[in-house]
Coordinates of C-alpha atoms in Angstrom, one line a residue:
Chain A
M84 CA -47.2 -78.6 36.0
I85 CA -50.9 -77.7 35.4
I86 CA -54.0 -79.5 37.0
Y87 CA -56.8 -79.6 34.9
K88 CA -59.4 -80.8 37.2
Q89 CA -61.0 -79.2 40.2
D90 CA -63.0 -80.5 43.4
N91 CA -66.8 -80.3 42.4
M92 CA -67.3 -79.0 46.2
L93 CA -66.7 -75.7 47.4
T94 CA -64.4 -75.6 50.3
E95 CA -65.4 -74.0 53.6
A96 CA -63.4 -70.6 53.0
E97 CA -64.9 -70.4 49.7
M98 CA -68.5 -70.8 50.8
Q99 CA -67.9 -68.3 53.6
A100 CA -66.7 -65.5 51.3
I101 CA -69.5 -66.2 48.7
D102 CA -72.1 -65.8 51.7
H103 CA -70.5 -62.8 52.8
E104 CA -71.0 -61.3 49.3
I105 CA -74.5 -63.0 49.1
S106 CA -75.5 -61.3 52.3
Q107 CA -75.3 -57.7 50.8
L108 CA -77.6 -58.6 47.8
P109 CA -81.4 -59.0 47.3
H110 CA -81.0 -62.7 46.4
K111 CA -78.4 -65.2 46.1
K112 CA -78.2 -65.7 42.1
A113 CA -77.0 -61.9 41.8
G114 CA -73.7 -63.1 43.5
V115 CA -72.7 -65.2 40.4
I116 CA -69.8 -62.8 39.6
E117 CA -68.6 -62.5 42.8
A118 CA -68.8 -66.3 43.5
L119 CA -66.8 -66.7 40.1
K120 CA -64.1 -64.1 41.5
I121 CA -64.0 -65.8 44.6
I122 CA -63.4 -69.1 43.1
Q123 CA -60.6 -67.9 40.7
R124 CA -58.9 -66.3 43.6
H125 CA -59.0 -69.7 45.3
R126 CA -58.1 -71.8 42.3
R127 CA -56.8 -69.7 39.9
W128 CA -59.2 -70.6 37.1
V129 CA -62.8 -71.9 37.0
S130 CA -63.3 -75.4 35.6
D131 CA -66.3 -77.3 34.8
E132 CA -66.2 -78.7 38.2
S133 CA -66.3 -75.2 39.4
V134 CA -69.1 -73.9 37.7
E135 CA -71.1 -76.7 38.8
A136 CA -70.2 -76.3 42.3
I137 CA -71.2 -72.7 42.2
A138 CA -74.3 -73.4 40.3
A139 CA -75.3 -76.1 42.8
Y140 CA -74.6 -73.6 45.8
L141 CA -76.5 -70.6 44.1
E142 CA -79.5 -72.7 43.0
I143 CA -79.5 -72.3 39.4
S144 CA -78.4 -74.3 36.6
P145 CA -74.5 -74.7 35.4
A146 CA -75.3 -73.2 32.1
E147 CA -76.4 -70.1 33.6
V148 CA -73.1 -69.7 35.4
D149 CA -71.2 -70.5 32.5
S150 CA -72.9 -68.0 30.5
V151 CA -71.8 -65.4 32.9
A152 CA -68.2 -67.1 33.3
T153 CA -67.5 -66.8 29.5
F154 CA -68.9 -63.4 29.1
Y155 CA -66.0 -61.6 30.8
N156 CA -62.6 -61.1 29.7
L157 CA -61.3 -61.7 33.0
I158 CA -62.8 -65.0 34.4
F159 CA -60.2 -67.7 33.0
R160 CA -62.2 -70.9 31.9
K161 CA -59.0 -72.6 31.1
P162 CA -56.0 -73.3 33.2
V163 CA -53.7 -70.4 33.4
G164 CA -50.0 -70.3 34.9
R165 CA -48.7 -69.2 38.0
H166 CA -48.5 -65.8 37.0
V167 CA -50.8 -63.7 34.0
I168 CA -49.1 -61.4 31.9
L169 CA -51.7 -59.1 30.6
L170 CA -50.4 -57.2 27.3
C171 CA -52.3 -53.8 26.4
D172 CA -53.3 -54.0 22.8
S173 CA -55.4 -51.1 22.5
I174 CA -54.8 -48.3 20.6
S175 CA -52.5 -45.8 22.4
C176 CA -50.3 -48.8 23.0
Y177 CA -50.7 -49.5 19.5
V178 CA -49.2 -46.2 18.6
M179 CA -46.4 -46.4 20.8
G180 CA -45.3 -50.0 19.7
Y181 CA -46.9 -52.7 22.0
D182 CA -45.9 -55.1 19.3
K183 CA -42.2 -54.6 20.1
L184 CA -43.1 -56.0 23.6
Y185 CA -45.4 -58.6 22.1
G186 CA -42.2 -59.9 20.2
A187 CA -39.9 -59.6 22.8
L188 CA -42.1 -61.5 25.3
Q189 CA -42.7 -64.3 22.5
Q190 CA -38.8 -64.5 22.2
Q191 CA -38.3 -64.5 26.0
V192 CA -41.0 -66.5 27.4
G193 CA -41.6 -68.8 24.2
I194 CA -45.4 -68.3 24.2
R195 CA -47.9 -66.4 22.3
F196 CA -51.0 -64.9 23.2
G197 CA -53.4 -67.7 24.9
E198 CA -50.5 -69.9 25.6
T199 CA -48.9 -70.8 29.1
S200 CA -45.5 -71.8 29.3
P201 CA -44.8 -75.4 29.8
D202 CA -43.1 -74.9 33.4
G203 CA -46.6 -73.4 34.3
R204 CA -45.1 -70.0 35.3
F205 CA -46.7 -67.7 32.7
T206 CA -49.8 -67.2 30.7
L207 CA -49.9 -64.2 28.1
L208 CA -53.0 -62.6 27.2
P209 CA -54.0 -59.6 25.1
N210 CA -55.7 -56.9 27.2
A211 CA -58.0 -53.9 26.4
C212 CA -57.0 -50.6 27.4
L213 CA -55.5 -50.6 30.6
G214 CA -56.0 -46.6 31.4
C215 CA -52.7 -45.2 31.7
C216 CA -52.4 -44.0 28.0
D217 CA -50.2 -41.3 28.8
H218 CA -47.6 -43.9 30.0
A219 CA -48.0 -46.4 26.7
P220 CA -47.1 -49.2 26.3
A221 CA -48.2 -50.9 29.5
L222 CA -48.7 -54.2 31.1
M223 CA -49.8 -55.7 33.9
I224 CA -48.5 -58.9 35.7
D225 CA -51.2 -60.5 38.4
E226 CA -52.0 -57.4 40.3
D227 CA -49.1 -54.9 39.3
L228 CA -49.0 -52.4 36.7
F229 CA -45.9 -51.5 34.6
R230 CA -45.9 -48.1 32.6
D231 CA -43.8 -46.9 29.9
V232 CA -42.3 -50.3 29.4
K233 CA -39.1 -51.0 27.2
V234 CA -38.3 -54.2 25.6
E235 CA -34.9 -54.0 27.7
M236 CA -36.5 -53.7 30.9
L237 CA -38.5 -56.9 30.2
D238 CA -35.8 -59.4 31.7
V239 CA -35.6 -57.7 35.1
L240 CA -39.2 -57.0 35.1
L241 CA -40.0 -61.0 34.5
S242 CA -37.3 -62.1 37.3
G243 CA -39.4 -60.5 40.0
Y244 CA -42.2 -63.5 39.1
K245 CA -41.2 -67.1 39.8
Chain B
M221 CA -57.0 -20.3 36.6
E222 CA -59.1 -22.3 39.1
R223 CA -58.7 -26.5 38.9
P224 CA -61.2 -27.4 41.5
L225 CA -61.0 -31.2 40.7
T226 CA -57.3 -31.5 40.5
E227 CA -56.1 -28.7 43.1
Y228 CA -55.1 -31.1 45.5
I229 CA -53.9 -33.8 43.6
Q230 CA -50.1 -34.4 43.1
P231 CA -49.3 -37.1 40.8
G232 CA -46.6 -39.4 42.5
R233 CA -47.7 -38.7 46.0
P234 CA -50.1 -40.4 48.1
P235 CA -53.9 -38.9 48.1
L236 CA -55.1 -36.7 51.1
D237 CA -56.4 -39.1 53.8
L238 CA -59.8 -38.0 55.7
K239 CA -57.7 -35.3 57.8
G240 CA -55.9 -34.0 55.1
Y241 CA -59.2 -33.7 52.6
E242 CA -61.2 -32.1 55.7
M243 CA -58.4 -29.3 55.9
T244 CA -58.7 -28.4 52.5
G245 CA -62.5 -28.0 52.6
G246 CA -63.5 -31.7 52.1
Y247 CA -67.0 -32.7 53.6
A248 CA -68.1 -29.2 54.1
A249 CA -70.4 -29.5 51.3
V250 CA -71.9 -32.5 53.0
R251 CA -72.3 -30.7 56.0
K252 CA -74.0 -27.6 54.2
V253 CA -76.3 -29.9 52.3
L254 CA -77.7 -32.2 55.2
R255 CA -77.8 -29.0 57.5
G256 CA -80.2 -27.0 55.3
M257 CA -80.5 -27.8 52.0
S258 CA -83.4 -29.5 50.4
P259 CA -82.9 -32.6 47.9
A260 CA -84.9 -30.3 45.4
E261 CA -82.5 -27.4 46.0
V262 CA -79.6 -29.6 45.5
Q263 CA -80.9 -30.9 42.1
Q264 CA -81.7 -27.2 41.1
Q265 CA -78.4 -26.0 41.9
V266 CA -76.5 -28.7 39.7
R267 CA -79.0 -28.2 37.1
D268 CA -78.4 -24.5 37.1
S269 CA -74.4 -25.2 36.9
N270 CA -75.0 -26.5 33.4
L271 CA -72.9 -29.4 34.6
K272 CA -73.1 -32.1 31.6
G273 CA -72.1 -35.7 32.2
R274 CA -68.5 -36.6 31.5
G275 CA -69.0 -40.0 30.5
G276 CA -69.4 -39.1 26.8
A277 CA -73.0 -38.5 26.5
G278 CA -73.3 -35.1 27.7
F279 CA -76.5 -34.8 29.1
N280 CA -77.5 -32.0 31.9
T281 CA -76.6 -33.9 35.2
G282 CA -79.2 -32.1 37.2
M283 CA -81.9 -32.9 34.6
K284 CA -81.1 -36.5 34.8
W285 CA -81.7 -36.5 38.3
S286 CA -85.1 -34.9 38.2
F287 CA -86.4 -38.1 36.5
V288 CA -86.1 -40.1 39.6
P289 CA -89.3 -40.6 41.7
M290 CA -89.5 -38.6 45.0
G291 CA -91.6 -38.2 48.1
R292 CA -92.6 -40.7 50.6
D293 CA -94.6 -42.9 47.5
A294 CA -91.3 -43.3 45.7
P295 CA -90.3 -47.0 45.4
G296 CA -87.1 -47.8 47.2
P297 CA -84.4 -48.7 47.6
K298 CA -83.1 -45.9 45.4
Y299 CA -79.5 -46.4 44.1
L300 CA -76.7 -43.9 43.1
I301 CA -74.0 -45.5 41.1
A302 CA -70.6 -44.1 40.4
N303 CA -69.6 -45.3 36.7
A304 CA -65.9 -46.1 37.4
D305 CA -65.6 -48.7 34.6
E306 CA -63.2 -46.5 32.5
M307 CA -62.4 -48.8 29.4
E308 CA -62.8 -46.3 26.6
P309 CA -59.3 -47.1 25.0
G310 CA -57.6 -44.0 25.2
T311 CA -59.0 -42.7 28.1
F312 CA -57.4 -42.3 31.6
K313 CA -59.0 -39.3 33.7
D314 CA -61.1 -41.3 35.8
R315 CA -58.2 -43.2 37.1
L316 CA -56.4 -39.6 38.0
L317 CA -59.3 -38.7 40.0
M318 CA -59.8 -41.9 42.1
E319 CA -56.0 -42.4 42.6
G320 CA -55.6 -38.8 43.1
N321 CA -58.4 -37.8 45.7
P322 CA -60.9 -40.7 46.4
H323 CA -62.6 -38.7 49.2
Q324 CA -63.6 -36.0 46.6
L325 CA -65.7 -38.8 44.7
I326 CA -67.0 -40.5 47.8
E327 CA -68.1 -36.7 48.8
G328 CA -69.9 -36.0 45.1
M329 CA -71.5 -39.4 45.6
I330 CA -73.0 -38.9 48.9
L331 CA -74.4 -35.4 47.7
S332 CA -75.7 -36.9 44.5
A333 CA -77.3 -39.7 46.6
Y334 CA -79.0 -37.4 48.9
A335 CA -80.2 -35.4 46.1
I336 CA -82.2 -38.4 44.5
Q337 CA -82.8 -39.8 48.1
A338 CA -80.9 -42.6 47.3
S339 CA -79.9 -45.1 50.3
V340 CA -77.5 -47.4 48.6
S341 CA -74.8 -46.6 46.5
Y342 CA -71.9 -48.3 44.4
I343 CA -68.7 -47.7 43.0
F344 CA -68.6 -49.8 39.9
L345 CA -64.7 -50.2 39.4
R346 CA -62.6 -51.5 36.6
W347 CA -60.9 -54.5 37.8
A348 CA -57.4 -53.2 36.6
Y349 CA -57.6 -50.1 38.8
R350 CA -56.1 -52.0 41.8
Q351 CA -54.5 -49.0 43.4
A352 CA -57.8 -47.1 43.0
A353 CA -59.7 -49.8 44.4
Q354 CA -57.1 -50.1 47.8
L355 CA -57.5 -46.2 48.1
L356 CA -61.3 -46.0 47.9
R357 CA -61.8 -49.0 50.2
K358 CA -59.6 -47.1 52.7
S359 CA -61.5 -43.7 52.2
M360 CA -64.8 -45.5 52.6
E361 CA -63.8 -47.0 55.6
E362 CA -62.5 -43.5 57.0
A363 CA -65.9 -41.9 55.6
Y364 CA -68.0 -44.4 57.6
A365 CA -65.7 -44.2 60.7
A366 CA -66.3 -40.2 60.7
G367 CA -70.2 -40.7 60.1
Y368 CA -70.4 -39.2 56.7
L369 CA -71.5 -43.0 55.7
G370 CA -73.8 -45.3 57.1
R371 CA -77.0 -44.6 59.3
N372 CA -78.0 -41.0 60.4
I373 CA -75.2 -39.2 58.8
L374 CA -74.2 -36.3 61.0
G375 CA -77.3 -36.6 62.9
S376 CA -79.5 -35.6 59.9
G377 CA -81.6 -38.8 59.6
Y378 CA -80.3 -39.5 56.5
N379 CA -78.7 -43.0 55.7
L380 CA -76.4 -44.1 53.0
D381 CA -74.4 -47.1 52.5
M382 CA -71.5 -47.5 50.0
H383 CA -70.0 -50.6 48.3
L384 CA -67.2 -51.0 45.8
H385 CA -68.0 -53.4 43.2
T386 CA -64.7 -54.4 41.2
G387 CA -65.8 -55.7 37.4
V388 CA -64.2 -58.9 35.8
G389 CA -63.4 -56.6 32.3
R390 CA -65.9 -55.9 29.6
Y391 CA -66.1 -52.7 27.8
M392 CA -69.9 -53.1 27.7
C393 CA -70.0 -52.6 31.4
G394 CA -69.6 -48.8 30.8
E395 CA -72.9 -48.7 28.9
E396 CA -75.4 -47.9 31.9
T397 CA -77.8 -50.5 31.7
A398 CA -75.2 -53.1 31.1
L399 CA -73.6 -52.2 34.0
L400 CA -76.7 -52.4 36.1
N401 CA -76.8 -55.9 34.3
A402 CA -73.3 -56.8 35.4
L403 CA -74.3 -55.5 39.0
E404 CA -77.1 -57.7 39.2
G405 CA -74.8 -60.9 38.3
K406 CA -75.6 -61.1 34.7
R407 CA -74.0 -61.0 31.6
A408 CA -73.7 -57.2 30.8
T409 CA -75.8 -56.9 27.9
P410 CA -78.0 -53.6 27.4
R411 CA -81.6 -53.2 28.5
A412 CA -84.3 -51.7 26.6
K413 CA -85.2 -48.2 27.4
P414 CA -87.8 -47.3 28.5
P415 CA -88.2 -47.9 31.4
F416 CA -85.4 -45.7 32.1
P417 CA -82.9 -46.5 35.1
Q418 CA -84.1 -43.4 36.8
V419 CA -87.6 -45.2 37.3
S420 CA -86.6 -49.0 37.0
G421 CA -82.8 -49.5 37.1
L422 CA -80.8 -51.8 39.5
F423 CA -82.7 -54.5 41.0
G424 CA -85.9 -52.6 39.5
K425 CA -85.5 -49.9 41.7
P426 CA -85.0 -45.9 40.6
T427 CA -81.1 -45.8 39.8
I428 CA -78.9 -42.8 38.7
V429 CA -75.5 -44.0 37.2
N430 CA -72.9 -40.8 36.9
N431 CA -69.4 -40.9 35.6
V432 CA -66.6 -40.3 38.3
E433 CA -65.5 -36.8 36.8
T434 CA -69.4 -35.8 36.9
L435 CA -69.8 -36.6 40.5
C436 CA -66.2 -35.0 41.5
C437 CA -67.8 -31.6 40.2
I438 CA -70.8 -31.9 42.9
P439 CA -68.8 -30.9 45.9
H440 CA -67.4 -27.8 44.3
I441 CA -71.0 -26.6 43.1
V442 CA -72.6 -27.1 46.4
N443 CA -69.8 -25.2 48.2
K444 CA -69.2 -22.2 45.5
G445 CA -72.5 -22.3 43.6
A446 CA -74.1 -22.7 40.3
A447 CA -73.1 -19.4 38.9
W448 CA -69.5 -19.8 39.6
F449 CA -69.4 -23.3 38.1
K450 CA -70.7 -21.9 34.9
G451 CA -68.3 -19.1 34.9
L452 CA -65.0 -21.7 35.0
S453 CA -66.3 -22.8 31.4
Y454 CA -65.0 -20.9 28.1
S455 CA -68.1 -22.1 26.8
E456 CA -71.8 -21.5 26.9
D457 CA -72.9 -25.0 26.5
S458 CA -71.6 -26.4 29.6
G459 CA -70.3 -25.3 32.6
G460 CA -67.0 -26.0 34.6
T461 CA -63.9 -27.6 33.9
K462 CA -62.6 -30.4 31.9
I463 CA -60.0 -33.0 32.3
Y464 CA -58.8 -33.4 29.1
G465 CA -55.9 -36.0 27.9
A466 CA -53.6 -36.4 25.3
S467 CA -51.7 -40.0 24.6
G468 CA -49.6 -40.8 21.5
K469 CA -46.4 -39.3 19.9
V470 CA -46.6 -36.3 21.7
K471 CA -43.9 -34.6 23.7
R472 CA -45.9 -34.4 27.1
P473 CA -48.6 -36.9 26.9
G474 CA -50.8 -36.5 30.0
A475 CA -53.9 -35.1 31.6
W476 CA -55.2 -31.7 32.4
E477 CA -57.9 -30.0 34.0
L478 CA -58.4 -26.8 32.2
P479 CA -61.6 -24.6 31.4
M480 CA -64.2 -26.3 29.3
G481 CA -63.6 -25.2 25.5
V482 CA -60.0 -24.7 25.2
T483 CA -59.0 -25.1 21.7
L484 CA -57.5 -28.5 20.4
R485 CA -54.5 -26.3 19.3
Q486 CA -54.1 -25.1 23.0
L487 CA -54.2 -28.9 24.3
L488 CA -51.9 -30.3 21.7
E489 CA -49.4 -27.3 21.6
E490 CA -49.3 -25.7 24.8
H491 CA -50.3 -28.7 27.1
A492 CA -49.2 -31.7 25.3
G493 CA -45.9 -30.0 24.1
G494 CA -46.4 -30.5 20.3
M495 CA -45.4 -33.9 18.5
K496 CA -42.5 -35.2 19.0
D497 CA -39.5 -34.5 17.2
G498 CA -39.5 -36.2 13.7
F499 CA -43.4 -36.5 13.7
T500 CA -46.3 -34.5 12.3
L501 CA -50.0 -34.5 13.2
K502 CA -52.0 -36.4 11.0
G503 CA -55.3 -37.0 13.0
V504 CA -56.8 -37.0 16.5
L505 CA -59.4 -39.0 18.1
P506 CA -60.9 -35.9 20.4
G507 CA -62.4 -38.2 23.1
G508 CA -61.6 -41.9 23.3
A509 CA -61.9 -44.8 20.7
S510 CA -65.4 -44.1 19.6
T511 CA -65.0 -40.5 18.3
D512 CA -64.5 -39.3 14.9
F513 CA -61.4 -38.3 13.6
L514 CA -60.4 -34.4 13.7
T515 CA -57.4 -33.2 11.4
I516 CA -54.9 -30.3 11.4
D517 CA -57.6 -28.6 9.8
H518 CA -59.6 -28.4 13.0
L519 CA -56.9 -27.1 15.4
D520 CA -59.1 -23.9 16.3
V521 CA -62.1 -26.0 17.2
K522 CA -63.3 -25.4 20.9
M523 CA -63.3 -28.6 22.6
D524 CA -66.7 -28.6 24.1
Y525 CA -69.9 -30.4 23.3
T526 CA -71.2 -28.1 20.6
S527 CA -68.0 -27.4 18.8
V528 CA -66.7 -30.6 18.6
A529 CA -69.9 -32.0 17.2
A530 CA -70.1 -28.9 14.7
A531 CA -66.8 -29.9 13.5
G532 CA -68.1 -33.7 12.5
S533 CA -66.9 -35.5 15.9
R534 CA -67.8 -36.0 19.8
L535 CA -66.3 -34.4 22.7
G536 CA -66.8 -38.0 24.3
T537 CA -64.4 -38.3 27.3
G538 CA -62.2 -35.4 26.4
T539 CA -59.1 -37.5 26.5
M540 CA -57.6 -37.8 22.7
V541 CA -55.7 -40.2 21.0
V542 CA -53.0 -38.6 18.5
M543 CA -52.3 -40.1 15.2
D544 CA -48.7 -39.2 13.6
D545 CA -47.5 -39.3 10.0
A546 CA -45.7 -42.5 10.9
T547 CA -48.6 -44.4 12.0
C548 CA -50.6 -46.2 9.4
P549 CA -54.2 -45.2 9.4
V550 CA -55.6 -48.5 8.0
G551 CA -53.6 -50.2 10.9
F552 CA -54.8 -47.6 13.2
V553 CA -58.4 -48.2 12.7
H554 CA -58.2 -52.1 12.2
N555 CA -56.6 -51.9 15.8
L556 CA -60.0 -50.1 16.9
Q557 CA -62.4 -52.2 15.0
H558 CA -60.5 -55.3 16.7
F559 CA -61.3 -53.7 19.9
F560 CA -64.9 -52.8 19.3
A561 CA -65.5 -56.6 17.7
Q562 CA -64.1 -58.4 20.7
E563 CA -66.1 -56.1 23.1
S564 CA -69.4 -56.4 21.1
C565 CA -71.9 -58.3 23.8
G566 CA -73.4 -60.3 21.0
W567 CA -76.9 -59.0 21.8
C568 CA -78.0 -57.7 18.7
T569 CA -77.0 -59.0 15.2
P570 CA -75.8 -56.0 13.2
C571 CA -73.1 -55.4 15.8
R572 CA -72.4 -59.1 16.9
E573 CA -71.9 -60.0 13.0
G574 CA -71.0 -56.7 11.3
L575 CA -67.9 -55.5 13.7
P576 CA -65.9 -58.8 12.9
W577 CA -66.6 -58.3 9.3
V578 CA -65.4 -54.9 9.2
E579 CA -62.5 -56.0 11.2
K580 CA -61.4 -58.8 8.7
I581 CA -62.0 -56.4 5.8
L582 CA -59.4 -53.8 7.2
L583 CA -57.1 -56.5 7.9
S584 CA -56.9 -57.9 4.6
I585 CA -56.5 -54.1 3.5
E586 CA -53.5 -53.5 5.9
R587 CA -52.1 -57.0 4.4
G588 CA -52.1 -56.0 1.2
E589 CA -54.8 -58.5 0.1
G590 CA -57.7 -55.7 -0.1
R591 CA -59.8 -55.2 -3.3
E592 CA -61.7 -52.2 -4.9
E593 CA -65.1 -53.3 -3.4
D594 CA -63.9 -53.7 0.0
M595 CA -64.1 -49.7 0.5
Q596 CA -67.9 -50.1 -0.6
L597 CA -68.4 -52.5 1.6
L598 CA -66.7 -50.7 4.5
H599 CA -68.9 -47.5 3.4
M600 CA -72.0 -49.8 3.8
H601 CA -71.2 -50.8 7.2
T602 CA -70.7 -47.3 8.3
R603 CA -74.4 -47.1 7.3
L604 CA -75.8 -50.4 8.6
L605 CA -74.1 -50.1 12.1
G606 CA -74.8 -46.8 12.6
P607 CA -77.4 -44.9 14.9
G608 CA -81.0 -46.5 15.3
N609 CA -79.9 -50.0 13.7
T610 CA -78.3 -51.3 16.8
F611 CA -79.6 -52.1 20.3
C612 CA -77.0 -49.9 22.1
A613 CA -74.4 -47.2 21.2
L614 CA -71.2 -49.5 20.7
A615 CA -71.4 -50.2 17.0
P616 CA -72.4 -46.6 16.0
G617 CA -69.5 -45.6 18.3
A618 CA -67.0 -48.1 16.5
M619 CA -68.2 -46.5 12.9
E620 CA -67.1 -43.2 14.0
P621 CA -63.4 -43.6 13.6
L622 CA -64.0 -45.5 10.5
Q623 CA -66.3 -43.1 8.8
S624 CA -64.1 -40.3 9.4
A625 CA -60.7 -42.2 8.2
L626 CA -62.5 -43.2 5.2
K627 CA -63.4 -39.6 4.5
Y628 CA -59.8 -38.0 5.5
F629 CA -57.6 -40.9 4.8
G630 CA -59.4 -42.7 1.8
E631 CA -56.0 -42.3 -0.1
D632 CA -54.1 -44.3 2.4
F633 CA -56.9 -47.0 2.0
Q634 CA -56.3 -46.7 -1.7
R635 CA -52.8 -47.1 -1.7
H636 CA -52.9 -50.1 0.3
I637 CA -55.2 -51.9 -2.3
K638 CA -53.5 -50.3 -5.4
N639 CA -49.8 -51.5 -4.3
K640 CA -50.9 -54.7 -2.4
K641 CA -49.1 -53.8 0.5
C642 CA -49.1 -51.4 3.7
P643 CA -47.1 -48.2 2.6
Y644 CA -45.9 -47.6 6.0

């Protein structure tokens, strides 16, 4: 289900999106983070081939691109599933028992933090504070935020993501 | 009691659009300033209002601006940046302001940019705040269309562009010089100061970085004056209201705009509704994860910069995390140190090497594998990772809850070590 190799050439759409970002910056190199975000939006994660493609396009070394890519939490340098579950493990969610949600997710999806389900449907990751501590525990699935999450809700919640 | 920042915020309802915002007096401050106030006058008014930075450091905002080179010979373009990378665990006040009234932030940014004569502004927004991103984007478009942004704003000859940058997740981005590196497309490591960003910031140009809540105060100061703003506060040490918040096992977790300087007791008992049934209060991080614990002995402390500091902690972001008697203090502090160790940027050695060590020691104590000498090691780290030994404030901030936990809850640590298990 998971494809491990990506094209080492940027597509027309990717280049256009990157050009648009660069046009607002004093120099090309400053567009690395935006370029990584664009590639991830198109390819879901950022492979070695993609790192090389970005480096060539921005005329910097692949190592430079990789140093930025690996620095940020939400740039995925490994394949992820169709949906990424980000479970908040910071302090307010700790106090309000995020570990129960983690336990239930492990059972229901069969994966631990950092793993992807064999059918490629979900990747589960811990995430630092999501900034809705008054509604802890919280999690995000892709771009959707869920607050005051209870174990009983997980079934219905996950069923929305095929 | 006045609540200027949240008066028109109704949780659960969509925020005011441009028309609605204008009907509540929105953008009147921009008109006022562009029609008859000099940048120096705006700076002076903000300085007189005694507004202090709401991101945690608590520096006088007008004074911060005054270090920006002004006049014809000043290097440009100058930049004004809204720090909306709210990622301090336990903090959710800027989300409320951006989702609740995005035009208020944009107006505050226009005024602040004018005060330092910046021509480019950025909102550096956390990736996780998807709704805020949508709302801000839409509001920025409205502001451009109405002529509040762009070239020759309201015919004044003043130009300002505004961009929204969404991050890709790293606590370090909240540190102002690391934020600048992130905006330049680099790893978010801190920069040496001096030069200060006011002189050499984004792309080497004069730059001001202000917190969202700070910027949201500006339109109100311009409209109603410095004396009025000062009068909102119960405290001498800072003007205005403050968005306070509470999370943890309290009856009504949430955020409230209140006069600066209400007491911890008022916040916990009146606004948060006290502890949930069956739980008692054990400790509070008054201003986010990187502030020292306060305890039940500190309930009458006023929540302003000076009083919280006198009680041995920091006001920080003013959004507190409440620890109850059923939560293990060792597990609690381990959770915090796990966060800080993970988010350390690795730039300087004490932080990069020290924090994971602290995290490991705490985990072993929590698991009942701690040794007597671990207490000494932890104490030692609070000194070695403290102020003056690291490049930025991340590690010293991380040591604050640890040193105060050792002080107030030392017995809990000892019981773990003695009984070889977690008693909770």
